[in-house]
CSV table of C-alpha atoms and ligand atoms in Angstrom, one decimal:
chain,number,residue,atom,x,y,z
A,1,UNK,CA,54.8,-17.2,4.8
A,2,UNK,CA,55.9,-20.1,2.6
A,3,UNK,CA,57.3,-23.0,4.2
A,4,UNK,CA,60.6,-23.7,2.7
A,5,UNK,CA,61.0,-27.1,0.9
A,6,UNK,CA,65.0,-27.2,1.8
A,7,UNK,CA,66.2,-24.8,4.5
A,8,UNK,CA,69.9,-24.9,5.1
A,9,UNK,CA,71.1,-22.8,8.3
A,10,UNK,CA,74.8,-21.7,9.3
A,11,UNK,CA,76.3,-24.6,7.1
A,12,UNK,CA,80.1,-25.0,7.5
A,13,UNK,CA,81.9,-27.7,6.0
A,14,UNK,CA,86.0,-27.8,5.9
A,15,UNK,CA,88.3,-30.1,3.7
A,16,UNK,CA,91.1,-30.5,5.4
A,17,UNK,CA,92.8,-26.7,6.0
A,18,UNK,CA,89.8,-25.8,3.4
A,19,UNK,CA,86.9,-24.0,4.6
A,20,UNK,CA,84.3,-24.5,1.8
A,21,UNK,CA,81.4,-23.2,3.6
A,22,UNK,CA,81.8,-20.8,6.4
A,23,UNK,CA,78.0,-20.5,7.7
A,24,UNK,CA,75.9,-20.9,4.6
A,25,UNK,CA,72.7,-20.3,4.8
A,26,UNK,CA,69.9,-20.8,2.0
A,27,UNK,CA,66.2,-21.3,1.1
A,28,UNK,CA,64.9,-23.2,-1.7
A,29,UNK,CA,60.4,-22.6,-1.9
A,30,UNK,CA,58.7,-25.3,-3.0
A,31,UNK,CA,58.3,-25.2,-7.2
A,32,UNK,CA,61.0,-22.4,-7.3
A,33,UNK,CA,63.8,-22.1,-9.9
A,34,UNK,CA,66.7,-20.8,-7.6
A,35,UNK,CA,69.7,-20.0,-9.0
A,36,UNK,CA,73.1,-20.4,-7.3
A,37,UNK,CA,75.9,-18.1,-8.9
A,38,UNK,CA,79.2,-17.3,-7.5
A,39,UNK,CA,83.2,-17.8,-8.4
A,40,UNK,CA,84.6,-20.8,-8.8
A,41,UNK,CA,85.6,-22.3,-5.5
A,42,UNK,CA,83.2,-20.3,-3.6
A,43,UNK,CA,81.3,-23.7,-2.2
A,44,UNK,CA,78.4,-23.6,-4.9
A,45,UNK,CA,79.0,-27.1,-5.2
A,46,UNK,CA,79.4,-28.2,-1.5
A,47,UNK,CA,76.2,-26.5,-0.9
A,48,UNK,CA,74.6,-28.3,-3.0
A,49,UNK,CA,75.9,-31.5,-2.0
A,50,UNK,CA,75.0,-30.5,1.4
A,51,UNK,CA,71.2,-29.8,0.7
A,52,UNK,CA,70.7,-32.4,-1.4
A,53,UNK,CA,72.2,-34.9,1.3
A,54,UNK,CA,75.2,-36.0,-0.9
A,55,UNK,CA,77.9,-34.6,1.9
A,56,UNK,CA,77.0,-33.7,5.7
A,57,UNK,CA,78.3,-30.5,6.9
A,58,UNK,CA,80.2,-30.4,10.0
A,59,UNK,CA,78.3,-27.9,11.4
A,60,UNK,CA,74.8,-26.2,10.6
A,61,UNK,CA,71.3,-27.7,9.8
A,62,UNK,CA,69.7,-28.7,6.9
A,63,UNK,CA,65.7,-29.2,6.9
A,64,UNK,CA,63.8,-31.1,4.2
A,65,UNK,CA,59.8,-30.8,4.8
A,66,UNK,CA,58.9,-32.5,1.8
A,67,UNK,CA,59.0,-36.3,2.8
A,68,UNK,CA,56.3,-38.1,3.6
A,69,UNK,CA,57.2,-37.8,7.6
A,70,UNK,CA,57.3,-34.1,7.3
A,71,UNK,CA,60.2,-32.1,8.6
A,72,UNK,CA,63.1,-33.9,8.8
A,73,UNK,CA,66.9,-33.2,9.0
A,74,UNK,CA,69.1,-34.1,6.2
A,75,UNK,CA,71.9,-33.1,8.5
A,76,UNK,CA,71.6,-36.2,10.8
A,77,UNK,CA,70.1,-38.3,8.6
A,78,UNK,CA,72.2,-41.9,7.7
A,79,UNK,CA,73.6,-42.6,4.7
A,80,UNK,CA,70.7,-45.2,4.1
A,81,UNK,CA,67.9,-42.5,4.7
A,82,UNK,CA,69.9,-39.7,2.5
A,83,UNK,CA,70.3,-42.3,-0.6
A,84,UNK,CA,66.9,-43.4,-0.4
A,85,UNK,CA,66.0,-39.7,-0.9
A,86,UNK,CA,68.0,-39.2,-3.3
A,87,UNK,CA,66.2,-41.8,-5.4
A,88,UNK,CA,62.7,-41.0,-4.3
A,89,UNK,CA,62.3,-37.0,-3.6
A,90,UNK,CA,65.8,-35.6,-5.4
A,91,UNK,CA,66.8,-35.8,-8.9
A,92,UNK,CA,70.5,-34.9,-9.6
A,93,UNK,CA,72.5,-33.6,-13.0
A,94,UNK,CA,76.0,-32.7,-12.7
A,95,UNK,CA,78.2,-31.4,-15.3
A,96,UNK,CA,78.4,-34.3,-16.8
A,97,UNK,CA,75.4,-36.1,-17.1
A,98,UNK,CA,76.8,-39.1,-15.9
A,99,UNK,CA,74.7,-41.4,-18.0
A,100,UNK,CA,75.4,-45.7,-18.3
A,101,UNK,CA,77.4,-45.7,-21.1
A,102,UNK,CA,76.1,-49.0,-22.2
A,103,UNK,CA,72.7,-48.2,-22.1
A,104,UNK,CA,70.6,-47.0,-24.3
A,105,UNK,CA,68.9,-43.1,-23.7
A,106,UNK,CA,65.5,-45.4,-23.0
A,107,UNK,CA,67.2,-47.7,-20.4
A,108,UNK,CA,69.3,-45.0,-18.9
A,109,UNK,CA,66.4,-42.8,-18.5
A,110,UNK,CA,63.9,-45.7,-17.0
A,111,UNK,CA,66.5,-47.1,-14.8
A,112,UNK,CA,65.5,-45.2,-11.4
A,113,UNK,CA,62.1,-46.4,-11.9
A,114,UNK,CA,63.4,-50.1,-12.7
A,115,UNK,CA,65.4,-49.9,-9.2
A,116,UNK,CA,62.0,-48.7,-7.3
A,117,UNK,CA,60.7,-51.6,-8.7
A,118,UNK,CA,58.5,-50.6,-11.5
A,119,UNK,CA,57.4,-52.8,-14.1
A,120,UNK,CA,59.8,-52.8,-17.4
A,121,UNK,CA,57.2,-51.5,-19.8
A,122,UNK,CA,55.8,-49.2,-17.3
A,123,UNK,CA,59.1,-47.9,-16.7
A,124,UNK,CA,59.6,-47.8,-20.3
A,125,UNK,CA,56.4,-46.1,-21.4
A,126,UNK,CA,57.5,-43.4,-18.7
A,127,UNK,CA,60.6,-43.0,-20.1
A,128,UNK,CA,59.6,-42.3,-23.5
A,129,UNK,CA,57.3,-39.5,-22.3
A,130,UNK,CA,60.6,-37.9,-20.5
A,131,UNK,CA,62.6,-38.1,-23.4
A,132,UNK,CA,59.7,-36.7,-25.3
A,133,UNK,CA,59.1,-33.7,-23.3
A,134,UNK,CA,63.1,-33.1,-23.5
A,135,UNK,CA,62.5,-33.2,-27.2
A,136,UNK,CA,65.1,-36.5,-27.5
A,137,UNK,CA,62.7,-39.1,-28.3
A,138,UNK,CA,64.5,-39.5,-31.2
A,139,UNK,CA,67.6,-40.6,-29.7
A,140,UNK,CA,65.8,-43.2,-27.5
A,141,UNK,CA,68.0,-46.3,-29.2
A,142,UNK,CA,71.2,-44.5,-28.6
A,143,UNK,CA,74.0,-44.8,-26.2
A,144,UNK,CA,75.3,-41.9,-24.6
A,145,UNK,CA,78.5,-41.9,-26.6
A,146,UNK,CA,76.4,-41.8,-29.9
A,147,UNK,CA,74.3,-38.3,-28.7
A,148,UNK,CA,75.7,-34.9,-29.1
A,149,UNK,CA,76.7,-33.2,-25.7
A,150,UNK,CA,73.4,-31.3,-25.1
A,151,UNK,CA,71.1,-34.8,-26.6
A,152,UNK,CA,72.9,-36.2,-23.3
A,153,UNK,CA,72.4,-33.6,-21.0
A,154,UNK,CA,68.7,-33.8,-21.8
A,155,UNK,CA,68.6,-37.6,-21.6
A,156,UNK,CA,70.1,-36.9,-18.0
A,157,UNK,CA,67.8,-34.3,-17.1
A,158,UNK,CA,64.7,-36.8,-18.1
A,159,UNK,CA,66.4,-39.4,-16.2
A,160,UNK,CA,66.3,-37.1,-13.1
A,161,UNK,CA,62.7,-36.2,-13.6
A,162,UNK,CA,61.3,-39.4,-14.3
A,163,UNK,CA,60.1,-40.2,-10.8
A,164,UNK,CA,58.7,-37.1,-10.1
A,165,UNK,CA,60.8,-35.5,-7.7
A,166,UNK,CA,60.0,-32.6,-4.9
A,167,UNK,CA,63.6,-31.1,-6.3
A,168,UNK,CA,66.3,-31.3,-8.6
A,169,UNK,CA,69.4,-30.4,-8.3
A,170,UNK,CA,71.7,-29.5,-11.2
A,171,UNK,CA,75.3,-28.3,-10.7
A,172,UNK,CA,76.7,-26.5,-14.2
A,173,UNK,CA,74.1,-28.6,-15.9
A,174,UNK,CA,75.2,-27.2,-19.7
A,175,UNK,CA,78.8,-26.0,-17.9
A,176,UNK,CA,80.2,-28.4,-20.9
A,177,UNK,CA,77.9,-27.3,-23.9
A,178,UNK,CA,78.0,-24.6,-26.5
A,179,UNK,CA,75.5,-21.6,-25.7
A,180,UNK,CA,73.1,-22.9,-28.4
A,181,UNK,CA,73.0,-26.4,-26.2
A,182,UNK,CA,72.9,-24.5,-23.1
A,183,UNK,CA,70.0,-22.9,-23.8
A,184,UNK,CA,68.0,-25.4,-25.1
A,185,UNK,CA,68.5,-27.2,-22.2
A,186,UNK,CA,67.8,-24.7,-19.6
A,187,UNK,CA,64.4,-24.0,-21.4
A,188,UNK,CA,63.8,-27.6,-21.6
A,189,UNK,CA,64.4,-28.5,-17.5
A,190,UNK,CA,62.6,-24.9,-16.8
A,191,UNK,CA,59.6,-25.6,-19.0
A,192,UNK,CA,59.5,-29.1,-17.4
A,193,UNK,CA,60.1,-28.0,-13.6
A,194,UNK,CA,57.4,-25.5,-13.4
A,195,UNK,CA,55.0,-27.9,-15.5
A,196,UNK,CA,55.6,-30.6,-12.9
A,197,UNK,CA,55.9,-27.9,-10.0
A,198,UNK,CA,59.4,-29.2,-9.0
A,199,UNK,CA,61.7,-26.7,-7.4
A,200,UNK,CA,65.3,-26.7,-8.8
A,201,UNK,CA,68.4,-25.7,-7.5
A,202,UNK,CA,70.2,-24.7,-10.6
A,203,UNK,CA,74.3,-23.9,-9.1
A,204,UNK,CA,75.8,-21.7,-12.5
A,205,UNK,CA,78.5,-19.5,-12.9
A,206,UNK,CA,76.7,-18.3,-16.0
A,207,UNK,CA,74.7,-15.2,-15.9
A,208,UNK,CA,72.8,-16.4,-18.9
A,209,UNK,CA,72.1,-19.5,-17.4
A,210,UNK,CA,71.1,-17.9,-14.1
A,211,UNK,CA,68.4,-15.3,-16.0
A,212,UNK,CA,66.2,-18.6,-16.5
A,213,UNK,CA,65.7,-18.9,-12.8
A,214,UNK,CA,62.6,-17.0,-10.6
A,215,UNK,CA,65.6,-16.2,-8.0
A,216,UNK,CA,69.3,-15.9,-7.7
A,217,UNK,CA,71.6,-16.2,-4.6
A,218,UNK,CA,75.5,-15.2,-4.8
A,219,UNK,CA,77.8,-17.2,-3.0
A,220,UNK,CA,81.2,-15.9,-2.2
A,221,UNK,CA,84.1,-17.4,0.1
A,222,UNK,CA,81.3,-20.0,1.9
A,223,UNK,CA,78.6,-17.9,2.7
A,224,UNK,CA,75.2,-16.6,0.7
A,225,UNK,CA,75.2,-13.1,-0.2
A,226,UNK,CA,72.4,-10.9,1.2
A,227,UNK,CA,70.7,-13.9,3.0
A,228,UNK,CA,68.9,-11.3,5.2
A,229,UNK,CA,67.4,-9.9,2.3
A,230,UNK,CA,66.6,-13.2,0.6
A,231,UNK,CA,64.8,-14.4,4.1
A,232,UNK,CA,62.8,-11.0,3.8
A,233,UNK,CA,62.1,-11.4,0.4
A,234,UNK,CA,60.5,-15.4,1.1
A,235,UNK,CA,58.6,-14.0,3.8
A,236,UNK,CA,56.7,-10.8,2.5
B,301,ADP,P1,81.9,-23.8,-6.3
B,301,ADP,O1,81.3,-25.0,-6.8
B,301,ADP,O2,81.9,-22.9,-6.1
B,301,ADP,O3,83.6,-24.1,-7.5
B,301,ADP,P2,83.4,-26.3,-4.5
B,301,ADP,O4,82.0,-26.1,-3.6
B,301,ADP,O5,83.7,-27.0,-5.7
B,301,ADP,O6,82.8,-24.8,-5.1
B,301,ADP,O7,84.9,-26.1,-3.8
B,301,ADP,C1,85.0,-24.8,-2.6
B,301,ADP,C2,86.1,-25.0,-2.0
B,301,ADP,O8,86.2,-26.4,-1.0
B,301,ADP,C3,87.0,-25.4,-3.0
B,301,ADP,O9,88.5,-24.8,-2.4
B,301,ADP,C4,87.4,-26.3,-3.1
B,301,ADP,O10,88.6,-26.9,-3.6
B,301,ADP,C5,87.5,-27.2,-1.9
B,301,ADP,N1,86.7,-28.4,-2.1
B,301,ADP,C6,85.6,-28.8,-2.6
B,301,ADP,N2,85.4,-30.4,-2.6
B,301,ADP,C7,86.7,-30.7,-1.5
B,301,ADP,C8,86.8,-32.3,-1.6
B,301,ADP,N3,86.2,-33.3,-2.3
B,301,ADP,N4,88.2,-32.5,-1.1
B,301,ADP,C9,88.9,-31.0,-0.8
B,301,ADP,N5,88.6,-30.1,-1.2
B,301,ADP,C10,87.6,-29.6,-1.8
B,302,MG,MG1,81.1,-26.2,-8.5
């Protein structure tokens, strides 16, 4: 049996009187591209936020096994540890890539490395390589406002991958794009992830986007459907 890279069990998250998650369980295996689909408001983003340590669940466990210290509980980790993991082990991309508007594409991608203490020259070299992999090297000197939405998302993916994360969390990364640009972003993401062995947790409501994944899990009313089947499938 493959040990999951991240395992969420029985997650409950409430916002006031809203139950965003009501006992959601999900396993992400090392290197797999897992699509999380489901209706709007079903809890997909909340699940991603809990599994990436952005928010802590009210109940349930999130176990991460990829760190240097072995298995650890993200649901119990403090903000400092969780934000360190988001810099070192996890890459995150949202619907709008959240690039720094004042920086060029090259500087945006170099930023996580500079924050980690990499020299400027080495950071720029890696950033250039990742822009190349995502087909946007030609945009290296442009600022986000000077690029198309699809180009900006590919730059955001390059920034998410540049540190060599174990997992990339992507929440509707093509949600603001037309279908051709969305297809280019997904092809680039899946190709880069497979090449580097990075797992991807991909939230999408778009069946065409989900088709790029190795496996699909559906969230409905705050729980992951067919969770028992999912467990059977990965332990086979
Ligand atoms: P999805 O990503 O599937 O659309 P979400 O996880 O964003 O669903 O939201 C699940 C439910 O929790 C929704 O009813 C949403 O309104 C609510 N919710 C999510 N985040 C917050 C928040 N920060 N504050 C209040 N309610 C929230
Ligand atoms: Mg969402």
